[in-house]
């Protein structure tokens, strides 16, 4: 972000967990610490998920996977309430969902929104569309933006971001219009993002860089996060977006960031109040040099930690310290790197539910 270059660098610690992690980790005492320079860093014991598995009873193994489900459930909470929402339709395609309580505000703008309550078009609860005179993506974007600016001033669309997300029937498809990021959940349109796991090989063992979000973040302040993640705005490719976010969030140079590998996606659907989040997150892995040290430029990260993958797995399995959707991406990493494996009961069920939302 502009104007942030001169800010103080966040704390970076390697191999030792910060106090924010300690309550989530089992089996170490507050006195187990080591002096690094002039500061005290608490040592994280090597929890060794594989070692625990070898010694555990079948029931303990099943419970070990069960711990990951809390994040799947959080990300998909409230889905049973979808029946309360009216479909948002454009060009004969269902592109989103709008709750009646939010719809009452849109009814004030009949020159922009058309509401059909008569159950036509095969939708018994009615449906919402844009006015038929709004034909081009530019006309639709401008008209909807004008309405949203009014609602934002009235406090009905909080957290304005000045970022435009594409509204499409499927990713990469023809653009119908664009929508302010803060308003996307109120229209239930699908949103996309890029999330990257940055990892390092240390003596043959994988370690993940873990970011702690700034306490001033609008959403999930102080929670644990990926090394790099960002929403997918209009007018930029996923790889271009990832390279941009790598620079802003972790000072990863473009020559290194371009080596990130696309490894799939996770998805979820979550309803809270009038908001319906339908997110697809494109996942990337980047192996970093052992001597790489991330630093944050945009003020959104408080600190970084480099932790063995098994210990990150234990934090996710036994706590809710991670931002919920980021936990899904790390769980996907654990599948692909063999920390979670087919011999564990519930393996396929958990794998399938990392993509609970429509991947379109």
PDB file of N, CA and C in Angstrom, residues 149-183:
ATOM      1  N   UNK A 149     -23.085   3.151  -3.076  1.00  0.00           N
ATOM      2  CA  UNK A 149     -22.517   4.329  -2.414  1.00  0.00           C
ATOM      3  C   UNK A 149     -23.540   4.955  -1.467  1.00  0.00           C
ATOM      4  N   UNK A 150     -24.780   5.000  -1.907  1.00  0.00           N
ATOM      5  CA  UNK A 150     -25.836   5.526  -1.039  1.00  0.00           C
ATOM      6  C   UNK A 150     -26.024   4.651   0.188  1.00  0.00           C
ATOM      7  N   UNK A 151     -26.062   3.330  -0.018  1.00  0.00           N
ATOM      8  CA  UNK A 151     -26.252   2.406   1.101  1.00  0.00           C
ATOM      9  C   UNK A 151     -25.049   2.417   2.039  1.00  0.00           C
ATOM     10  N   UNK A 152     -23.867   2.607   1.480  1.00  0.00           N
ATOM     11  CA  UNK A 152     -22.667   2.669   2.319  1.00  0.00           C
ATOM     12  C   UNK A 152     -22.711   3.894   3.233  1.00  0.00           C
ATOM     13  N   UNK A 153     -23.174   5.021   2.709  1.00  0.00           N
ATOM     14  CA  UNK A 153     -23.289   6.235   3.525  1.00  0.00           C
ATOM     15  C   UNK A 153     -24.337   6.066   4.622  1.00  0.00           C
ATOM     16  N   UNK A 154     -25.294   5.189   4.400  1.00  0.00           N
ATOM     17  CA  UNK A 154     -26.329   4.916   5.391  1.00  0.00           C
ATOM     18  C   UNK A 154     -25.902   3.833   6.376  1.00  0.00           C
ATOM     19  N   UNK A 155     -24.680   3.328   6.227  1.00  0.00           N
ATOM     20  CA  UNK A 155     -24.172   2.301   7.129  1.00  0.00           C
ATOM     21  C   UNK A 155     -24.655   0.904   6.822  1.00  0.00           C
ATOM     22  N   UNK A 156     -25.190   0.690   5.635  1.00  0.00           N
ATOM     23  CA  UNK A 156     -25.764  -0.606   5.276  1.00  0.00           C
ATOM     24  C   UNK A 156     -24.782  -1.519   4.543  1.00  0.00           C
ATOM     25  N   UNK A 157     -23.663  -0.959   4.079  1.00  0.00           N
ATOM     26  CA  UNK A 157     -22.602  -1.750   3.441  1.00  0.00           C
ATOM     27  C   UNK A 157     -21.289  -1.373   4.122  1.00  0.00           C
ATOM     28  N   UNK A 158     -20.993  -1.993   5.245  1.00  0.00           N
ATOM     29  CA  UNK A 158     -19.785  -1.619   6.005  1.00  0.00           C
ATOM     30  C   UNK A 158     -18.502  -2.166   5.386  1.00  0.00           C
ATOM     31  N   UNK A 159     -17.387  -1.576   5.776  1.00  0.00           N
ATOM     32  CA  UNK A 159     -16.078  -2.089   5.366  1.00  0.00           C
ATOM     33  C   UNK A 159     -15.733  -1.857   3.913  1.00  0.00           C
ATOM     34  N   UNK A 160     -16.129  -0.713   3.376  1.00  0.00           N
ATOM     35  CA  UNK A 160     -15.877  -0.411   1.963  1.00  0.00           C
ATOM     36  C   UNK A 160     -14.394  -0.546   1.638  1.00  0.00           C
ATOM     37  N   UNK A 161     -14.064  -1.228   0.523  1.00  0.00           N
ATOM     38  CA  UNK A 161     -12.670  -1.545   0.212  1.00  0.00           C
ATOM     39  C   UNK A 161     -12.130  -0.848  -1.042  1.00  0.00           C
ATOM     40  N   UNK A 162     -13.014  -0.300  -1.859  1.00  0.00           N
ATOM     41  CA  UNK A 162     -12.585   0.271  -3.149  1.00  0.00           C
ATOM     42  C   UNK A 162     -11.875  -0.764  -4.012  1.00  0.00           C
ATOM     43  N   UNK A 163     -12.356  -1.991  -3.960  1.00  0.00           N
ATOM     44  CA  UNK A 163     -11.875  -3.075  -4.811  1.00  0.00           C
ATOM     45  C   UNK A 163     -13.078  -3.658  -5.530  1.00  0.00           C
ATOM     46  N   UNK A 164     -12.934  -3.886  -6.822  1.00  0.00           N
ATOM     47  CA  UNK A 164     -14.040  -4.420  -7.606  1.00  0.00           C
ATOM     48  C   UNK A 164     -13.807  -5.888  -7.950  1.00  0.00           C
ATOM     49  N   UNK A 165     -14.785  -6.706  -7.601  1.00  0.00           N
ATOM     50  CA  UNK A 165     -14.737  -8.131  -7.916  1.00  0.00           C
ATOM     51  C   UNK A 165     -15.573  -8.404  -9.170  1.00  0.00           C
ATOM     52  N   UNK A 166     -15.142  -9.353  -9.995  1.00  0.00           N
ATOM     53  CA  UNK A 166     -15.925  -9.686 -11.188  1.00  0.00           C
ATOM     54  C   UNK A 166     -17.185 -10.466 -10.834  1.00  0.00           C
ATOM     55  N   UNK A 167     -18.263 -10.183 -11.533  1.00  0.00           N
ATOM     56  CA  UNK A 167     -19.486 -10.976 -11.431  1.00  0.00           C
ATOM     57  C   UNK A 167     -19.600 -11.762 -12.718  1.00  0.00           C
ATOM     58  N   UNK A 168     -19.476 -13.075 -12.599  1.00  0.00           N
ATOM     59  CA  UNK A 168     -19.457 -13.984 -13.748  1.00  0.00           C
ATOM     60  C   UNK A 168     -20.262 -15.232 -13.396  1.00  0.00           C
ATOM     61  N   UNK A 169     -20.630 -15.991 -14.392  1.00  0.00           N
ATOM     62  CA  UNK A 169     -21.302 -17.261 -14.131  1.00  0.00           C
ATOM     63  C   UNK A 169     -20.298 -18.353 -13.802  1.00  0.00           C
ATOM     64  N   UNK A 170     -19.068 -18.212 -14.284  1.00  0.00           N
ATOM     65  CA  UNK A 170     -17.977 -19.133 -13.949  1.00  0.00           C
ATOM     66  C   UNK A 170     -16.667 -18.386 -14.119  1.00  0.00           C
ATOM     67  N   UNK A 171     -15.656 -18.826 -13.383  1.00  0.00           N
ATOM     68  CA  UNK A 171     -14.384 -18.104 -13.398  1.00  0.00           C
ATOM     69  C   UNK A 171     -13.786 -18.086 -14.797  1.00  0.00           C
ATOM     70  N   UNK A 172     -13.375 -16.889 -15.232  1.00  0.00           N
ATOM     71  CA  UNK A 172     -12.821 -16.744 -16.571  1.00  0.00           C
ATOM     72  C   UNK A 172     -13.873 -16.545 -17.631  1.00  0.00           C
ATOM     73  N   UNK A 173     -15.166 -16.615 -17.238  1.00  0.00           N
ATOM     74  CA  UNK A 173     -16.245 -16.420 -18.196  1.00  0.00           C
ATOM     75  C   UNK A 173     -16.478 -14.946 -18.506  1.00  0.00           C
ATOM     76  N   UNK A 174     -17.457 -14.697 -19.339  1.00  0.00           N
ATOM     77  CA  UNK A 174     -17.760 -13.325 -19.760  1.00  0.00           C
ATOM     78  C   UNK A 174     -18.175 -12.478 -18.564  1.00  0.00           C
ATOM     79  N   UNK A 175     -17.608 -11.281 -18.474  1.00  0.00           N
ATOM     80  CA  UNK A 175     -17.899 -10.375 -17.368  1.00  0.00           C
ATOM     81  C   UNK A 175     -19.296  -9.793 -17.526  1.00  0.00           C
ATOM     82  N   UNK A 176     -20.126  -9.936 -16.475  1.00  0.00           N
ATOM     83  CA  UNK A 176     -21.473  -9.370 -16.482  1.00  0.00           C
ATOM     84  C   UNK A 176     -21.461  -7.954 -15.929  1.00  0.00           C
ATOM     85  N   UNK A 177     -20.767  -7.743 -14.833  1.00  0.00           N
ATOM     86  CA  UNK A 177     -20.484  -6.423 -14.276  1.00  0.00           C
ATOM     87  C   UNK A 177     -19.508  -6.625 -13.130  1.00  0.00           C
ATOM     88  N   UNK A 178     -19.102  -5.552 -12.471  1.00  0.00           N
ATOM     89  CA  UNK A 178     -18.217  -5.674 -11.319  1.00  0.00           C
ATOM     90  C   UNK A 178     -18.906  -5.098 -10.097  1.00  0.00           C
ATOM     91  N   UNK A 179     -18.453  -5.575  -8.923  1.00  0.00           N
ATOM     92  CA  UNK A 179     -19.141  -5.271  -7.671  1.00  0.00           C
ATOM     93  C   UNK A 179     -18.105  -4.942  -6.604  1.00  0.00           C
ATOM     94  N   UNK A 180     -18.348  -3.876  -5.843  1.00  0.00           N
ATOM     95  CA  UNK A 180     -17.495  -3.531  -4.714  1.00  0.00           C
ATOM     96  C   UNK A 180     -17.350  -4.730  -3.775  1.00  0.00           C
ATOM     97  N   UNK A 181     -16.124  -5.003  -3.379  1.00  0.00           N
ATOM     98  CA  UNK A 181     -15.815  -6.186  -2.576  1.00  0.00           C
ATOM     99  C   UNK A 181     -16.678  -6.277  -1.324  1.00  0.00           C
ATOM    100  N   UNK A 182     -16.878  -5.169  -0.629  1.00  0.00           N
ATOM    101  CA  UNK A 182     -17.636  -5.198   0.620  1.00  0.00           C
ATOM    102  C   UNK A 182     -19.090  -5.598   0.408  1.00  0.00           C
ATOM    103  N   UNK A 183     -19.601  -5.392  -0.810  1.00  0.00           N
ATOM    104  CA  UNK A 183     -21.009  -5.682  -1.087  1.00  0.00           C
ATOM    105  C   UNK A 183     -21.235  -7.095  -1.602  1.00  0.00           C
TER     106      UNK A 183
END
